[in-house]
């Protein structure tokens, strides 16, 4: 099962694949790899409050295929991406930010999704466009 894990204190998110049944510690819902914990900036904390959202069912239990997202903005300034994400979260549950790193700079991309089909992504893209956003559908 693919899930998105969001650190509740800092808002950072990472997508991971669950590959076992743990954790086996009371009051914990997921153990993360070191790489995932680094992305969430929680290595020093060790344990953090997170939200876990299912992105795709376990293999063999749902339609195969790719996932799609709707990109609503791309920014050279992280703060602008954070502002847009907060604005969108008032109306959409599944808003996240990805970072594109180039040799010269970084771009923070605000997306809504993922969606299990292009059709579902197009429906949300249409709604966002009616709200005045310039959108594109991208692979998740």
Coordinates of N, CA and C in Angstrom, one line a residue:
X1 N 0.8 -1.2 0.0 CA 0.0 0.0 0.0 C 0.9 1.2 0.0
X2 N 0.6 2.2 -0.9 CA 1.3 3.5 -0.9 C 0.5 4.5 0.0
X3 N 1.3 5.2 0.8 CA 0.6 6.2 1.7 C 1.4 7.5 1.7
X4 N 0.8 8.6 1.9 CA 1.4 9.8 2.1 C 1.5 10.1 3.6
X5 N 2.7 10.3 4.2 CA 2.8 10.6 5.6 C 3.2 12.1 5.7
X6 N 2.4 12.8 6.5 CA 2.6 14.3 6.7 C 2.9 14.5 8.2
X7 N 4.0 15.2 8.4 CA 4.4 15.6 9.7 C 3.5 16.7 10.2
X8 N 2.8 16.5 11.2 CA 1.7 17.5 11.6 C 2.3 18.8 12.1
X9 N 3.5 18.8 12.6 CA 4.1 20.1 13.2 C 4.6 21.0 12.1
X10 N 5.3 20.4 11.1 CA 6.0 21.2 10.1 C 5.3 21.1 8.7
X11 N 4.3 20.3 8.5 CA 3.6 20.2 7.2 C 4.3 19.5 6.1
X12 N 5.6 19.0 6.3 CA 6.3 18.3 5.3 C 5.7 16.9 5.0
X13 N 5.7 16.4 3.8 CA 5.1 15.2 3.4 C 6.0 14.3 2.6
X14 N 5.8 13.0 2.7 CA 6.6 12.0 1.9 C 5.7 10.9 1.6
X15 N 5.9 10.3 0.4 CA 5.1 9.1 0.0 C 6.0 7.9 0.2
X16 N 5.4 6.9 0.8 CA 6.1 5.7 1.1 C 5.3 4.5 0.8
X17 N 5.9 3.3 0.6 CA 5.2 2.1 0.4 C 5.3 1.2 1.7
X18 N 4.2 0.8 2.2 CA 4.2 0.0 3.4 C 4.5 -1.4 3.0
X19 N 5.6 -2.0 3.7 CA 6.0 -3.3 3.3 C 6.0 -4.3 4.4
X20 N 5.4 -4.0 5.6 CA 5.3 -5.0 6.6 C 4.1 -4.5 7.5
X21 N 3.9 -5.3 8.6 CA 2.7 -5.0 9.5 C 3.0 -4.2 10.7
X22 N 4.3 -3.8 10.9 CA 4.6 -3.1 12.1 C 3.9 -1.7 12.1
X23 N 4.2 -0.9 13.1 CA 5.1 -1.1 14.2 C 4.4 -1.9 15.3
X24 N 5.2 -2.5 16.2 CA 4.7 -3.3 17.2 C 4.9 -2.6 18.6
X25 N 4.8 -1.3 18.6 CA 5.0 -0.5 19.8 C 3.6 0.3 20.0
X26 N 3.1 0.2 21.2 CA 1.9 0.8 21.6 C 1.9 2.3 21.2
X27 N 0.7 2.8 20.7 CA 0.5 4.2 20.3 C 1.3 4.7 19.1
X28 N 1.9 3.8 18.3 CA 2.5 4.2 17.1 C 1.8 3.6 15.9
X29 N 1.7 4.4 14.8 CA 0.9 3.9 13.7 C 1.8 3.5 12.5
X30 N 3.0 4.0 12.4 CA 3.9 3.7 11.3 C 5.4 3.9 11.7
X31 N 6.2 3.0 11.2 CA 7.7 3.2 11.3 C 8.2 3.6 10.0
X32 N 9.0 4.6 9.9 CA 9.5 5.1 8.6 C 11.0 4.8 8.5
X33 N 11.4 4.7 7.2 CA 12.8 4.5 6.9 C 13.6 5.8 7.3
X34 N 14.9 5.7 7.4 CA 15.7 6.8 7.7 C 15.5 7.9 6.7
X35 N 15.5 7.5 5.4 CA 15.4 8.4 4.3 C 14.0 9.2 4.4
X36 N 13.0 8.5 4.7 CA 11.7 9.2 4.8 C 11.7 10.1 6.0
X37 N 12.3 9.7 7.1 CA 12.3 10.5 8.3 C 13.1 11.8 8.0
X38 N 14.2 11.7 7.2 CA 15.0 12.9 6.9 C 14.1 13.8 6.1
X39 N 13.4 13.3 5.1 CA 12.5 14.2 4.3 C 11.5 15.0 5.2
X40 N 11.0 14.3 6.2 CA 10.0 14.9 7.1 C 10.7 15.8 8.2
X41 N 12.0 15.8 8.2 CA 12.8 16.5 9.2 C 12.5 16.1 10.6
X42 N 12.4 14.8 10.8 CA 12.1 14.2 12.1 C 13.1 13.3 12.7
X43 N 14.3 13.2 12.1 CA 15.3 12.3 12.5 C 15.7 12.6 13.9
X44 N 16.0 13.8 14.3 CA 16.4 14.2 15.6 C 15.3 13.9 16.7
X45 N 14.0 14.1 16.2 CA 12.9 13.9 17.1 C 12.7 12.4 17.5
X46 N 12.9 11.5 16.4 CA 12.7 10.1 16.6 C 11.2 9.7 16.5
X47 N 10.3 10.4 17.2 CA 8.9 10.1 17.1 C 8.2 11.4 16.9
X48 N 7.2 11.4 16.0 CA 6.5 12.6 15.7 C 5.0 12.3 15.4
X49 N 4.1 13.3 15.6 CA 2.7 13.2 15.2 C 2.7 13.3 13.7
X50 N 2.0 12.3 13.1 CA 1.9 12.3 11.6 C 0.5 12.0 11.2
X51 N 0.1 12.4 10.0 CA -1.1 11.9 9.4 C -0.7 11.0 8.3
X52 N -1.4 9.8 8.2 CA -1.2 8.8 7.1 C -2.4 8.8 6.2
X53 N -2.2 9.0 4.9 CA -3.3 9.0 4.0 C -3.0 7.9 2.9
X54 N -3.9 7.0 2.7 CA -3.8 5.9 1.7 C -3.9 6.5 0.3
X55 N -2.9 6.2 -0.5 CA -2.8 6.7 -1.9 C -3.3 5.6 -2.9
X56 N -2.9 4.4 -2.6 CA -3.3 3.3 -3.5 C -3.5 2.0 -2.6
X57 N -4.4 1.2 -3.1 CA -4.6 -0.1 -2.3 C -3.4 -1.0 -2.4
X58 N -3.4 -2.1 -1.6 CA -2.3 -3.0 -1.8 C -2.3 -3.6 -3.2
X59 N -1.1 -4.1 -3.6 CA -1.0 -4.6 -4.9 C -2.0 -5.8 -5.1
X60 N -2.6 -5.8 -6.3 CA -3.6 -6.9 -6.6 C -5.0 -6.6 -6.0
X61 N -5.2 -5.5 -5.4 CA -6.5 -5.2 -4.8 C -7.2 -4.0 -5.5
X62 N -6.7 -3.5 -6.5 CA -7.3 -2.3 -7.1 C -6.9 -2.2 -8.5
X63 N -7.4 -1.2 -9.2 CA -7.0 -1.1 -10.6 C -5.6 -0.7 -10.8
X64 N -4.9 -1.3 -11.7 CA -3.5 -1.0 -11.9 C -3.4 0.3 -12.7
X65 N -2.3 0.9 -12.7 CA -2.1 2.1 -13.5 C -1.5 3.2 -12.8
X66 N -1.3 4.3 -13.4 CA -0.6 5.4 -12.8 C -1.6 6.3 -12.0
X67 N -0.9 7.1 -11.2 CA -1.7 8.1 -10.4 C -1.4 9.4 -11.0
X68 N -2.4 10.3 -10.8 CA -2.3 11.7 -11.4 C -2.5 12.7 -10.3
X69 N -1.9 13.9 -10.6 CA -2.1 15.0 -9.7 C -2.4 16.2 -10.5
X70 N -3.0 17.3 -9.9 CA -3.2 18.5 -10.5 C -2.3 19.6 -9.9
X71 N -1.4 20.1 -10.8 CA -0.5 21.1 -10.3 C -1.2 22.5 -10.4
X72 N -1.2 23.2 -9.3 CA -1.9 24.5 -9.2 C -0.9 25.6 -9.3
X73 N 0.4 25.4 -9.0 CA 1.3 26.5 -9.0 C 2.7 25.9 -8.8
X74 N 3.7 26.7 -9.2 CA 5.1 26.4 -9.0 C 5.8 27.7 -8.7
X75 N 6.6 27.7 -7.6 CA 7.2 29.0 -7.1 C 8.6 28.8 -6.8
X76 N 9.4 30.0 -7.0 CA 10.8 30.0 -6.7 C 10.9 30.3 -5.2
X77 N 9.9 30.9 -4.6 CA 9.9 31.1 -3.1 C 9.0 30.2 -2.4
X78 N 9.6 29.4 -1.4 CA 8.9 28.4 -0.7 C 7.6 29.0 0.0
X79 N 7.8 30.2 0.6 CA 6.7 30.9 1.3 C 5.4 31.0 0.4
X80 N 5.6 31.3 -0.8 CA 4.5 31.5 -1.7 C 3.7 30.1 -1.9
X81 N 4.5 29.1 -2.0 CA 3.9 27.7 -2.1 C 3.2 27.4 -0.9
X82 N 3.7 27.7 0.3 CA 3.1 27.4 1.6 C 1.7 28.2 1.7
X83 N 1.7 29.4 1.2 CA 0.5 30.2 1.3 C -0.6 29.6 0.4
X84 N -0.2 29.2 -0.8 CA -1.2 28.6 -1.7 C -1.7 27.3 -1.2
X85 N -0.8 26.5 -0.6 CA -1.2 25.2 0.0 C -2.3 25.5 1.1
X86 N -2.0 26.4 1.9 CA -3.0 26.7 3.0 C -4.3 27.2 2.5
X87 N -4.3 28.0 1.5 CA -5.5 28.5 0.8 C -6.3 27.3 0.2
X88 N -5.6 26.4 -0.4 CA -6.3 25.3 -1.1 C -6.8 24.3 0.0
X89 N -6.1 24.1 1.1 CA -6.5 23.1 2.1 C -7.9 23.4 2.7
X90 N -8.3 24.7 2.5 CA -9.7 25.0 3.0 C -10.8 24.3 2.2
X91 N -10.4 23.9 1.0 CA -11.4 23.3 0.1 C -11.0 21.9 -0.4
X92 N -9.8 21.6 -0.3 CA -9.3 20.3 -0.8 C -8.5 19.6 0.3
X93 N -8.7 18.3 0.5 CA -8.1 17.5 1.6 C -6.7 17.1 1.2
X94 N -6.4 16.9 -0.1 CA -5.2 16.3 -0.5 C -4.2 17.2 -1.2
X95 N -3.8 18.3 -0.6 CA -2.9 19.3 -1.1 C -1.5 19.0 -0.6
X96 N -0.5 19.0 -1.5 CA 0.8 18.8 -1.0 C 1.8 19.6 -1.9
X97 N 3.0 19.7 -1.4 CA 4.1 20.4 -2.1 C 5.2 19.4 -2.4
X98 N 5.7 19.5 -3.7 CA 6.9 18.8 -4.0 C 8.0 19.8 -4.4
X99 N 9.2 19.4 -4.2 CA 10.4 20.3 -4.5 C 11.1 19.8 -5.7
X100 N 11.3 20.7 -6.7 CA 12.1 20.3 -7.9 C 13.4 21.1 -7.7
X101 N 14.5 20.3 -7.7 CA 15.9 20.9 -7.5 C 16.6 20.9 -8.9
X102 N 17.1 22.0 -9.3 CA 17.9 22.1 -10.5 C 19.3 22.5 -10.0
X103 N 20.2 22.6 -10.9 CA 21.6 23.0 -10.5 C 21.6 24.4 -9.9
X104 N 20.8 25.3 -10.5 CA 20.8 26.7 -10.1 C 19.8 27.1 -9.0
X105 N 18.7 26.3 -8.9 CA 17.6 26.8 -8.0 C 16.7 25.6 -7.6
X106 N 15.7 26.0 -6.8 CA 14.6 25.1 -6.4 C 13.3 25.7 -6.7
X107 N 12.3 24.8 -7.0 CA 11.0 25.2 -7.3 C 10.0 24.4 -6.4
X108 N 9.1 25.1 -5.7 CA 8.2 24.4 -4.9 C 6.9 24.3 -5.7
X109 N 6.4 23.1 -5.9 CA 5.2 22.9 -6.8 C 4.1 22.5 -5.9
X110 N 2.9 23.2 -6.0 CA 1.7 22.9 -5.2 C 0.8 22.0 -6.0
X111 N 0.4 20.9 -5.5 CA -0.4 19.9 -6.2 C -1.5 19.4 -5.4
X112 N -2.6 19.0 -6.1 CA -3.7 18.4 -5.4 C -3.8 17.0 -6.0
X113 N -3.9 16.0 -5.1 CA -4.0 14.6 -5.6 C -3.3 13.7 -4.5
X114 N -3.0 12.5 -4.9 CA -3.1 11.9 -6.2 C -4.5 11.4 -6.4
X115 N -4.7 11.1 -7.7 CA -6.0 10.6 -8.2 C -5.7 9.3 -8.9
X116 N -6.6 8.3 -8.7 CA -6.4 7.0 -9.3 C -6.6 6.9 -10.8
X117 N -7.2 8.0 -11.4 CA -7.4 8.0 -12.8 C -7.3 9.4 -13.4
X118 N -7.0 9.5 -14.6 CA -6.9 10.8 -15.3 C -8.2 11.6 -15.2
X119 N -9.3 10.8 -15.3 CA -10.6 11.4 -15.3 C -10.9 12.1 -14.0
X120 N -10.5 11.4 -12.9 CA -10.7 12.1 -11.6 C -9.9 13.3 -11.4
X121 N -8.6 13.3 -12.0 CA -7.8 14.5 -11.9 C -8.4 15.6 -12.8
X122 N -9.0 15.2 -13.9 CA -9.6 16.2 -14.8 C -10.8 16.9 -14.1
X123 N -11.5 16.1 -13.4 CA -12.7 16.7 -12.6 C -12.2 17.8 -11.7
X124 N -11.2 17.4 -10.9 CA -10.7 18.4 -9.9 C -10.0 19.6 -10.6
X125 N -9.3 19.3 -11.7 CA -8.7 20.4 -12.5 C -9.7 21.4 -13.0
X126 N -10.9 20.8 -13.5 CA -12.0 21.7 -13.9 C -12.5 22.6 -12.8
X127 N -12.6 22.0 -11.6 CA -13.1 22.8 -10.5 C -12.1 23.9 -10.1
X128 N -10.8 23.5 -10.1 CA -9.8 24.5 -9.8 C -9.8 25.6 -10.8
X129 N -9.9 25.3 -12.1 CA -9.9 26.2 -13.2 C -11.1 27.2 -13.0
X130 N -12.3 26.7 -12.6 CA -13.4 27.5 -12.4 C -13.2 28.5 -11.3
X131 N -12.3 28.1 -10.3 CA -12.0 29.0 -9.2 C -10.9 30.0 -9.6
X132 N -10.4 29.9 -10.8 CA -9.5 30.9 -11.3 C -8.0 30.5 -11.4
X133 N -7.8 29.2 -11.1 CA -6.4 28.8 -11.1 C -6.0 28.2 -12.5
X134 N -4.7 28.5 -12.8 CA -4.1 27.9 -14.0 C -3.6 26.5 -13.6
X135 N -4.1 25.4 -14.2 CA -3.7 24.1 -13.7 C -3.2 23.2 -14.8
X136 N -2.4 22.2 -14.5 CA -2.0 21.2 -15.4 C -2.1 19.9 -14.7
X137 N -2.4 18.8 -15.4 CA -2.4 17.5 -14.9 C -1.0 16.8 -15.1
X138 N -0.5 16.3 -14.0 CA 0.8 15.7 -14.1 C 0.8 14.3 -13.5
X139 N 1.8 13.4 -13.9 CA 1.9 12.1 -13.2 C 2.3 12.3 -11.7
X140 N 1.8 11.5 -10.9 CA 2.1 11.6 -9.4 C 3.4 10.8 -9.2

